[in-house]
Coordinates of C-alpha atoms in Angstrom, one line a residue:
M236 CA 139.3 137.9 110.6
A237 CA 136.5 135.6 110.9
R238 CA 137.3 132.4 109.4
K239 CA 135.5 131.5 106.0
T240 CA 132.6 129.1 106.2
P241 CA 133.6 126.3 104.6
T242 CA 132.2 125.3 100.9
L243 CA 131.7 121.8 100.0
N244 CA 133.6 121.8 96.8
A245 CA 136.7 120.6 98.8
A246 CA 134.5 118.4 100.9
D247 CA 132.9 116.6 97.8
R248 CA 136.3 115.2 97.2
A249 CA 136.9 114.5 100.8
A250 CA 133.5 112.7 101.9
L251 CA 132.2 111.2 98.6
D252 CA 135.4 110.7 96.5
D253 CA 134.8 107.1 95.9
I254 CA 131.6 107.3 94.0
R255 CA 131.5 107.6 90.1
V256 CA 128.1 107.9 88.4
F257 CA 127.4 107.2 84.7
D258 CA 125.6 110.2 83.1
G259 CA 125.4 109.1 79.5
K260 CA 128.4 110.1 78.0
R261 CA 131.0 109.3 81.0
R262 CA 131.5 108.6 84.3
R263 CA 132.0 111.3 86.7
P264 CA 131.9 112.5 90.4
L265 CA 128.7 113.4 92.6
T266 CA 127.5 116.9 91.6
K267 CA 127.3 119.4 95.0
S268 CA 123.9 119.1 94.9
E269 CA 124.2 115.3 95.1
T270 CA 126.5 115.4 97.0
E271 CA 124.5 117.5 99.9
T272 CA 121.6 115.3 99.5
L273 CA 123.6 112.1 100.1
L274 CA 125.5 113.9 103.1
Q275 CA 121.7 115.0 104.8
I276 CA 120.5 111.2 104.1
Y277 CA 123.8 109.7 105.8
A278 CA 123.0 112.0 108.8
I279 CA 119.8 110.6 109.3
K280 CA 119.8 107.5 111.6
G281 CA 117.6 104.8 109.9
D282 CA 116.8 102.6 112.6
F283 CA 114.2 99.7 111.7
D284 CA 111.4 100.1 114.1
I285 CA 108.7 99.1 112.0
S286 CA 107.7 95.6 112.9
V287 CA 105.5 93.0 110.7
D288 CA 102.6 93.5 113.5
D289 CA 102.5 97.3 113.0
L290 CA 101.9 96.3 108.8
A291 CA 99.6 93.1 109.6
P292 CA 96.9 93.9 112.1
P293 CA 95.8 91.0 113.6
G294 CA 92.6 89.6 112.4
T295 CA 93.1 90.7 108.9
I296 CA 94.1 88.9 106.0
L297 CA 97.7 90.4 106.0
A298 CA 98.3 88.5 109.5
R299 CA 96.5 85.5 108.0
A300 CA 99.1 85.7 105.2
V301 CA 101.9 86.3 107.4
R302 CA 101.3 82.9 109.6
H303 CA 100.9 81.0 106.3
F304 CA 104.7 81.9 105.8
V305 CA 105.7 81.4 109.7
P306 CA 106.9 77.8 109.1
T307 CA 109.2 79.0 106.6
D308 CA 112.4 81.3 106.5
I309 CA 111.2 84.1 104.1
S310 CA 111.1 87.4 105.2
L311 CA 107.4 88.2 106.4
I312 CA 107.4 91.7 104.6
M313 CA 106.9 89.7 101.4
P314 CA 103.7 88.1 102.2
I315 CA 102.4 91.3 103.3
M316 CA 103.8 93.5 100.3
Q317 CA 102.3 90.7 97.8
V318 CA 98.6 91.0 99.3
V319 CA 98.9 94.7 99.6
M320 CA 100.1 95.0 95.5
L321 CA 97.3 92.2 94.5
A322 CA 94.7 94.6 96.2
A323 CA 96.1 97.8 94.9
A324 CA 96.2 96.1 91.1
H325 CA 92.3 94.9 92.2
L326 CA 91.4 98.1 93.1
T327 CA 92.8 99.9 90.2
Q328 CA 91.3 97.2 87.7
I329 CA 87.6 97.7 89.3
G330 CA 87.8 101.4 89.2
A331 CA 88.2 102.1 92.7
Y332 CA 89.5 105.8 93.6
L333 CA 89.7 108.1 96.2
D334 CA 87.7 111.1 96.2
V335 CA 89.2 113.9 97.9
P336 CA 87.7 117.4 97.7
G337 CA 89.6 119.9 96.1
V338 CA 92.3 117.2 94.9
G339 CA 90.2 115.2 92.7
R340 CA 90.1 111.5 92.4
I341 CA 93.4 109.6 93.4
R342 CA 93.9 105.8 92.3
P343 CA 95.5 103.1 94.6
T344 CA 98.1 102.7 91.8
Q345 CA 100.8 101.7 94.0
W346 CA 104.3 101.8 92.7
N347 CA 106.6 99.7 94.9
V348 CA 109.9 97.9 94.7
V349 CA 110.9 95.4 97.2
L350 CA 114.3 94.4 97.6
A351 CA 115.8 91.1 99.4
S352 CA 118.9 89.2 99.9
S353 CA 120.0 86.8 97.1
G354 CA 118.1 83.4 97.3
S355 CA 115.5 84.8 99.6
S356 CA 112.5 83.3 97.8
K357 CA 111.2 86.4 96.4
T358 CA 109.5 84.7 93.2
L359 CA 108.3 81.5 95.6
A360 CA 106.1 84.1 98.0
K361 CA 104.8 85.6 95.0
D362 CA 104.2 81.9 93.4
E363 CA 102.2 81.3 96.7
I364 CA 100.1 84.4 97.4
F365 CA 98.9 84.2 93.6
R366 CA 98.5 80.4 94.2
S367 CA 96.6 81.2 97.2
F368 CA 94.7 83.9 95.7
A369 CA 93.5 82.4 92.5
K370 CA 90.1 80.9 91.7
T371 CA 91.5 79.0 88.9
E372 CA 94.7 77.1 89.5
G373 CA 97.8 78.6 87.1
V374 CA 95.2 81.9 86.7
P375 CA 96.4 85.1 88.3
P376 CA 94.1 86.4 90.8
V377 CA 94.2 90.0 88.5
A378 CA 94.8 90.8 85.1
M379 CA 98.7 90.9 84.5
M380 CA 101.1 93.0 82.1
P381 CA 102.9 91.0 79.6
A382 CA 106.7 91.6 79.7
A383 CA 108.3 93.9 77.0
G384 CA 111.7 93.4 75.6
S385 CA 112.3 97.1 74.3
D386 CA 109.8 100.3 74.5
A387 CA 107.8 99.9 71.4
Q388 CA 106.9 96.7 73.0
W389 CA 106.0 98.1 76.2
I390 CA 103.6 101.0 74.7
E391 CA 102.1 98.3 72.4
G392 CA 101.2 96.4 75.8
M393 CA 100.1 99.2 77.8
R394 CA 97.6 100.1 75.1
E395 CA 96.1 96.6 75.0
H396 CA 96.3 96.1 78.6
N397 CA 96.3 99.7 80.4
G398 CA 95.2 99.1 84.0
T399 CA 96.7 95.6 84.5
Y400 CA 99.2 94.6 87.2
W401 CA 103.3 95.3 86.2
L402 CA 105.0 92.4 88.5
Q403 CA 108.8 92.9 87.4
D404 CA 111.6 90.4 88.8
E405 CA 115.0 91.8 88.4
V406 CA 114.0 95.0 88.4
G407 CA 117.7 96.4 89.1
K408 CA 118.7 95.6 86.2
Y409 CA 115.1 96.5 84.5
F410 CA 115.7 100.0 85.8
N411 CA 119.4 100.1 84.3
K412 CA 118.1 99.3 81.0
V413 CA 115.4 102.1 81.3
L414 CA 118.2 104.5 82.3
R415 CA 120.7 103.5 79.8
D416 CA 119.7 100.8 77.4
A417 CA 119.0 102.5 73.9
L418 CA 116.0 99.7 73.3
F419 CA 114.2 101.3 76.2
R420 CA 115.3 105.0 76.4
R421 CA 111.5 106.1 75.6
M422 CA 110.5 104.6 78.6
K423 CA 111.6 107.0 81.4
P424 CA 109.8 109.8 79.9
W425 CA 106.7 107.8 79.3
L426 CA 106.8 106.2 83.2
L427 CA 107.4 109.5 84.3
D428 CA 104.3 110.7 82.8
A429 CA 102.3 107.3 83.5
Y430 CA 102.7 108.0 87.2
S431 CA 100.6 111.0 87.2
H432 CA 98.2 109.6 84.6
Q433 CA 99.4 112.1 82.1
Q434 CA 99.1 111.3 77.9
I435 CA 101.7 109.0 76.5
D436 CA 102.3 108.3 73.0
N437 CA 104.4 106.7 70.6
I438 CA 106.0 110.0 68.8
L439 CA 108.3 108.0 66.5
K440 CA 105.1 106.7 64.6
T441 CA 103.4 108.2 61.8
A442 CA 100.4 110.2 62.5
E443 CA 97.7 108.2 61.1
D444 CA 99.3 105.1 63.2
K445 CA 100.8 106.8 66.4
T446 CA 99.7 104.9 69.5
V447 CA 98.2 107.4 72.1
I448 CA 97.3 106.3 75.8
P449 CA 95.7 109.0 77.2
D450 CA 95.1 107.8 80.8
P451 CA 97.6 105.5 81.9
H452 CA 97.4 103.6 85.1
F453 CA 98.8 100.4 86.8
A454 CA 100.2 98.9 89.9
F455 CA 103.4 98.2 89.7
L456 CA 105.7 96.0 91.9
G457 CA 109.5 95.4 91.6
L458 CA 111.5 92.8 93.0
G459 CA 115.5 93.2 93.4
V460 CA 118.4 92.0 95.1
A461 CA 119.4 94.4 97.6
D462 CA 123.0 93.1 97.8
T463 CA 123.5 94.3 94.1
W464 CA 121.2 97.3 93.7
T465 CA 123.8 99.6 93.9
N466 CA 126.0 98.2 91.3
E467 CA 122.9 98.2 89.1
I468 CA 121.4 101.6 89.8
D469 CA 124.0 104.5 90.9
A470 CA 123.6 107.1 93.7
A471 CA 123.0 110.0 90.8
S472 CA 120.2 107.5 89.2
M473 CA 118.8 107.1 92.8
L474 CA 118.2 110.9 93.3
D475 CA 116.6 111.3 89.8
G476 CA 113.2 111.8 89.4
Y477 CA 112.2 108.6 87.7
C478 CA 114.0 106.1 90.8
Q479 CA 112.2 108.6 92.8
R480 CA 108.5 107.9 91.5
F481 CA 108.9 104.2 93.4
N482 CA 108.5 103.5 96.8
Y483 CA 111.3 100.8 98.4
V484 CA 110.8 98.1 100.8
L485 CA 114.0 96.1 102.1
A486 CA 113.1 92.9 103.4
E487 CA 114.9 92.4 106.0
P488 CA 116.4 88.5 106.6
R489 CA 114.5 87.0 109.7
V490 CA 116.4 86.2 112.7
D491 CA 114.1 83.7 114.6
T492 CA 115.0 81.2 111.7
D493 CA 117.2 80.7 108.9
V494 CA 117.4 78.2 106.0
F495 CA 118.9 75.3 107.5
D496 CA 115.4 75.2 109.5
H497 CA 113.4 74.4 106.3
F498 CA 114.1 71.9 103.8
L499 CA 110.6 72.2 102.0
Y500 CA 108.0 75.1 101.8
F501 CA 104.4 74.8 102.3
Q502 CA 104.3 71.0 102.7
G503 CA 102.1 69.1 105.0
P504 CA 98.4 68.7 105.7
K505 CA 97.6 71.7 106.7
V506 CA 98.4 74.2 104.0
E507 CA 95.7 73.5 101.4
A508 CA 93.3 74.3 104.2
D509 CA 95.3 77.2 105.0
R510 CA 95.2 78.3 100.8
A511 CA 91.5 78.0 101.3
R512 CA 90.9 80.5 104.0
L513 CA 93.5 82.5 102.1
R514 CA 90.9 82.5 99.2
K515 CA 87.5 82.5 100.5
N516 CA 88.8 85.6 102.5
W517 CA 90.0 87.2 99.7
E518 CA 87.1 86.3 97.7
A519 CA 85.0 87.8 100.4
L520 CA 86.6 91.2 100.4
C521 CA 86.7 91.7 97.1
A522 CA 82.7 90.9 97.4
Q523 CA 82.2 93.5 100.1
P524 CA 80.2 96.3 99.2
G525 CA 81.5 99.4 98.2
A526 CA 84.8 97.7 97.3
A527 CA 84.8 99.9 94.1
G528 CA 84.4 102.9 95.6
P529 CA 84.5 106.0 95.2
Y530 CA 86.4 105.7 98.7
R531 CA 85.8 109.3 100.8
L532 CA 87.4 110.2 104.3
N533 CA 86.2 110.9 107.6
D534 CA 86.1 114.6 108.7
D535 CA 89.1 113.5 111.0
V536 CA 91.3 111.7 108.9
L537 CA 93.3 115.2 106.8
P538 CA 93.7 116.2 110.1
F539 CA 95.3 113.4 111.5
L540 CA 97.6 113.2 108.4
A541 CA 98.4 116.9 108.5
A542 CA 99.5 116.2 112.0
W543 CA 101.5 113.1 111.1
W544 CA 102.9 115.1 108.4
R545 CA 104.0 118.1 110.6
G546 CA 105.6 115.8 112.9
L547 CA 108.1 113.9 110.4
R548 CA 111.0 116.4 111.4
A549 CA 110.7 116.0 115.1
S550 CA 110.0 112.1 114.8
W551 CA 113.3 112.1 112.1
G552 CA 116.0 114.2 114.3
N553 CA 115.2 117.4 113.4
T554 CA 116.9 116.9 110.1
P555 CA 114.6 116.4 106.8
V556 CA 114.6 113.7 104.5
P557 CA 115.2 115.1 100.9
A558 CA 112.1 117.1 99.9
S559 CA 111.6 114.8 96.5
F560 CA 111.7 111.8 98.9
I561 CA 109.2 112.9 101.5
R562 CA 106.9 114.6 99.2
R563 CA 106.5 111.4 97.0
I564 CA 106.0 108.7 100.0
G565 CA 104.1 111.2 101.7
F566 CA 101.6 111.3 98.6
S567 CA 101.6 108.0 98.6
I568 CA 99.7 107.5 101.7
L569 CA 96.5 108.6 99.9
R570 CA 96.6 105.8 97.2
Y571 CA 97.5 103.6 100.6
L572 CA 93.9 104.6 102.2
P573 CA 91.8 102.9 99.6
V574 CA 94.1 100.1 99.3
L575 CA 94.5 99.2 103.3
H576 CA 90.7 100.0 104.2
F577 CA 89.3 97.3 101.4
L578 CA 92.0 94.8 103.2
L579 CA 90.4 95.9 106.8
G580 CA 87.2 94.9 105.3
K581 CA 85.5 98.2 105.9
S582 CA 84.7 99.2 102.0
R583 CA 81.2 100.2 102.7
W584 CA 82.4 103.1 105.2
A585 CA 84.2 105.9 104.8
I586 CA 88.3 105.9 105.7
D587 CA 88.8 106.6 108.9
V588 CA 91.9 107.2 111.4
E589 CA 92.4 103.8 112.1
T590 CA 93.0 103.1 108.4
A591 CA 95.4 106.1 108.3
E592 CA 97.1 105.3 111.1
L593 CA 98.1 102.1 109.5
A594 CA 98.9 104.0 105.8
T595 CA 101.4 106.3 108.0
R596 CA 103.0 103.0 109.0
Y597 CA 103.8 101.9 105.6
A598 CA 104.8 105.4 104.9
E599 CA 107.8 105.1 107.6
L600 CA 108.8 101.8 106.1
H601 CA 109.5 103.2 103.2
F602 CA 111.3 106.1 104.7
Q603 CA 113.6 103.8 106.7
S604 CA 113.8 101.8 103.5
I605 CA 115.3 104.4 101.1
L606 CA 117.5 105.3 103.9
K607 CA 119.4 102.3 104.7
I608 CA 119.4 101.6 101.0
M609 CA 121.1 105.1 100.3
Q610 CA 123.5 104.6 103.0
Q611 CA 124.8 101.4 101.2
Y612 CA 126.5 103.4 98.8
D613 CA 129.0 104.4 100.7
P614 CA 128.5 102.6 104.0
R615 CA 132.1 104.0 105.5
T616 CA 131.0 107.7 105.0
A617 CA 127.9 106.9 105.9
G618 CA 129.5 105.9 109.6
S619 CA 131.3 108.5 109.9
V620 CA 128.6 111.2 109.0
G621 CA 126.6 109.6 111.7
L622 CA 129.7 109.8 114.2
I623 CA 130.0 113.5 113.8
V624 CA 126.0 114.1 113.8
A625 CA 126.0 112.3 117.3
K626 CA 129.1 114.5 118.5
R627 CA 127.4 117.6 117.4
Q628 CA 124.4 116.7 118.9
D629 CA 126.2 116.1 122.2
L630 CA 127.8 119.4 122.2
L631 CA 124.8 121.5 121.2
S632 CA 122.7 119.4 124.2
N633 CA 125.4 120.6 126.9
G634 CA 125.5 124.5 125.2
K635 CA 128.8 124.1 123.7
P636 CA 129.8 125.2 120.4
A637 CA 129.6 122.8 117.6
T638 CA 132.6 123.4 116.1
K639 CA 135.2 121.4 113.9
R640 CA 137.8 121.8 117.0
E641 CA 135.2 120.8 119.8
I642 CA 134.2 117.8 117.6
M643 CA 137.6 116.4 117.2
R644 CA 138.1 116.6 120.8
K645 CA 135.1 114.4 121.4
L646 CA 136.7 111.8 119.0
S647 CA 139.1 109.0 120.2
K648 CA 142.4 108.9 118.6
S649 CA 141.4 106.0 116.0
Q650 CA 138.6 108.0 115.0
R651 CA 140.6 110.8 114.4
E652 CA 143.1 109.2 112.5
A653 CA 140.4 107.5 110.0
M654 CA 138.5 110.8 109.8
D655 CA 139.0 113.2 107.2
R656 CA 139.1 116.6 108.7
G657 CA 137.5 117.9 105.2
M658 CA 134.4 115.4 105.8
I659 CA 133.4 117.2 109.3
N660 CA 133.6 120.5 107.6
A661 CA 131.0 118.8 104.9
V662 CA 128.8 117.7 107.6
L663 CA 128.8 120.7 109.3
A664 CA 128.0 122.9 106.5
V665 CA 125.6 120.7 105.3
L666 CA 123.7 120.6 109.1
E667 CA 123.9 124.4 109.1
K668 CA 122.0 124.1 105.9
I669 CA 119.5 122.0 107.1
E670 CA 118.3 124.4 110.0
E671 CA 118.3 127.5 107.8
M672 CA 116.2 125.7 105.9
P673 CA 112.1 126.5 105.5
G674 CA 110.9 123.3 107.5
L675 CA 108.0 121.0 107.1
V676 CA 106.0 122.5 110.0
D677 CA 106.4 126.1 109.5
G678 CA 104.3 128.2 112.1
A679 CA 104.5 125.3 114.5
A680 CA 105.5 125.1 118.0
S681 CA 109.1 123.9 118.9
P682 CA 110.5 120.8 117.7
K683 CA 110.3 119.4 121.2
E684 CA 106.4 120.5 121.6
K685 CA 105.7 119.0 118.3
S686 CA 107.7 115.6 119.0
A687 CA 105.3 115.4 122.1
A688 CA 102.3 116.2 120.6
I689 CA 102.4 113.9 117.7
V690 CA 103.5 111.0 120.2
G691 CA 100.7 112.0 122.4
R692 CA 98.4 112.0 119.3
R693 CA 99.8 108.5 118.3
D694 CA 99.3 107.2 121.5
E695 CA 95.6 108.1 121.8
I696 CA 94.8 107.1 118.3
L697 CA 96.9 103.3 119.2
A698 CA 95.5 102.7 122.1
R699 CA 91.4 103.6 120.6
S700 CA 92.6 101.2 117.8
K701 CA 94.0 98.4 119.3
H702 CA 91.0 98.0 121.6
N703 CA 89.8 94.3 120.7
Q704 CA 91.5 95.0 117.5
R705 CA 92.1 91.3 116.5
K706 CA 88.4 90.4 117.1
R707 CA 86.8 93.4 115.5
N708 CA 89.3 92.4 112.3
E709 CA 88.3 88.7 112.4
R710 CA 84.7 89.1 113.0
R711 CA 84.6 92.0 110.2
T712 CA 86.1 89.2 108.1
R713 CA 83.5 86.4 109.2
I714 CA 80.9 88.8 108.2
L715 CA 82.1 89.3 104.7
V716 CA 82.7 85.5 104.1
N717 CA 79.1 84.8 105.6
K718 CA 77.5 87.1 103.3
L719 CA 79.6 85.3 100.4
N720 CA 78.2 82.4 101.3
V721 CA 74.7 83.3 101.7
S722 CA 75.0 85.1 98.5
R723 CA 76.5 81.8 97.0
Q724 CA 73.6 79.5 98.3
P725 CA 70.6 78.7 95.7
N726 CA 67.7 80.4 95.2
T727 CA 69.2 83.6 96.5
D728 CA 67.2 86.7 95.6
D729 CA 70.5 89.0 95.6
D730 CA 70.7 89.0 92.0
A731 CA 67.2 90.2 91.8
D732 CA 67.2 92.6 94.6
P733 CA 69.6 96.2 93.4
T734 CA 70.0 96.9 96.9
S735 CA 71.6 93.7 97.8
A736 CA 75.3 93.3 98.8
A737 CA 76.1 91.3 96.2
A738 CA 74.5 93.4 93.6
S739 CA 75.9 96.4 95.2
C740 CA 79.3 94.6 94.8
S741 CA 78.6 94.0 91.3
R742 CA 78.0 97.8 90.7
G743 CA 80.9 98.8 92.6
A744 CA 79.0 101.3 94.7
V745 CA 77.3 101.8 98.0
A746 CA 73.7 101.6 98.1
N747 CA 72.3 105.3 97.3
G748 CA 75.7 106.6 97.3
A749 CA 75.8 106.6 101.3
Y750 CA 79.1 106.5 103.0
P751 CA 78.4 107.0 107.0
P752 CA 81.0 108.2 109.5
H753 CA 82.8 104.8 110.7
D754 CA 83.5 104.5 114.5
A755 CA 86.3 102.1 114.5
A756 CA 85.2 100.7 118.0
N757 CA 81.1 100.1 116.9
D758 CA 81.4 99.4 113.1
D759 CA 79.8 96.1 112.8
S760 CA 77.0 97.2 115.4
S761 CA 74.0 96.7 112.6
I762 CA 75.1 93.3 111.4
I763 CA 76.5 91.4 114.4
D764 CA 73.3 91.1 115.9
D765 CA 72.3 89.4 112.5
L766 CA 75.2 86.5 112.6
F767 CA 76.7 86.4 116.0
D768 CA 75.3 85.9 119.5
F769 CA 76.4 87.5 122.4
T770 CA 79.7 85.3 122.9
G771 CA 80.8 86.6 119.5
S772 CA 80.2 82.9 117.7
V773 CA 79.7 82.4 114.4
V774 CA 75.8 81.7 113.8
D775 CA 75.1 79.7 110.8
R776 CA 72.0 81.2 109.4
S777 CA 71.1 78.0 107.1
P778 CA 67.7 77.1 105.9
S779 CA 67.1 75.5 108.9
G780 CA 67.8 78.2 111.1
Q781 CA 69.9 76.2 113.2
R782 CA 73.1 77.2 114.9
G783 CA 76.3 76.6 113.1
D784 CA 79.1 74.7 115.0
T785 CA 82.3 77.2 116.4
Q786 CA 85.6 76.0 116.3
V787 CA 88.3 77.4 118.6
V788 CA 91.9 77.8 117.5
R789 CA 94.6 79.4 119.5
F790 CA 97.5 81.4 117.9
P791 CA 101.0 80.0 118.3
W792 CA 102.6 83.0 119.8
S793 CA 99.5 84.7 121.8
G794 CA 97.9 81.6 123.6
K795 CA 94.7 83.2 123.0
A796 CA 91.5 81.5 122.2
D797 CA 90.2 82.8 119.0
P798 CA 86.5 82.1 117.7
R799 CA 86.1 80.8 114.2

């Protein structure tokens, strides 16, 4: 008689017996569905291979912000995410959107949560970026959402400050209130609707006094402590639709320095000059033509993103991220596109593959972060599942059956003694189910072929985008700074000329609504002739027409000269 395929009922207790969740009335074990999802997550190897350089292309304001934080021990992910979120908030507040035919308007309303260890200067990093970007000291560079101590206060604040930037410290505690506290109980359904800009209202008020917000929209950044996250938000809540509306980032501690290397942060004679350069770059980006959109896509962007999407299964070891996570993280790329295009100084052009490729790196950061966060709910089980998956893969690659007996034979004595056999049954059952699930790449070639294709395509894109990338990015920023300086000179005709860059920026549209196709390798050709000589040095177009001085600086990690 054939042996019956093991069910997950017994395996639930064997694999995840220690985990309990609170459903509002009692603490209970995980359901079968929750257990299967967790086991799928545990089966994925969540190596962090996204570097700071991947997220902050050289020559951009992102790289300059990173460089400002290098003399500290603060995780360099912190300034990157602070800059990204300020850009998302700014674009949201000036009405920018991405226009995708057939899909409609997509706002850049990023909802991100950044987790770091306790004492990692999360708030200080936010304060420093705000201080560097703000025109007036003590005044945030964007409009902010006021703090709320209840759901009633929150919806009233939303009515008065819809479209602003919600920055929430101690986000784990706050989420716990939204999920558990009676004073916040109405916020969960409101936020579920606000994510997709659906109407929210205060139904407990009388009809004539009801608060109605027909189009809620805002950028959200939560800052929390990674070490206590699993105590504040249980595993079932992380699998709930509310928590999955947010992208997660783990800001790992730096390995090149530690707290004992730095008594004071941001001190010394060069700090104010660095802040001034950051502020000038930010102002130039805000004043660039087309910053307020609408943003549109080059013809090759959606095919590139579709190829990246199809390659996710192969690139993640043939094990899918739970669909709820992967779908929302994948969709957030569309919200990233205008933000990153703005930060690259390319708002006047249609969004190109270079920007799209950068957006996929942020998505991969979110994938890896959520995996590592979920694995923290039961690190012992996560390690055991990873071992089972590895042994199973070894057997299959050698043409052998991946049965429980064969896997047990591959384990050492100490490994066998430490592992419950029911766990092996559970993992094998989940993995078999995964292989039978419809993939994200239906109708495509084999996983090996898909992997080779996406890697080849990515190499091609990277080779093209990295060609003189730093010079192109810095040159583009310098052009915007020069145009900003020119627009601020007395007796300028910008205000009178409706086709000028300054007037176009104030209107929030490119002149005549034209978005020409953008070639990343030649994006500045029409303007460079005006502002740069053949050496790449900045030409000061002062009233006297004399060429300005060029200061040469060197990046400490590259040794390459950079014309300022």
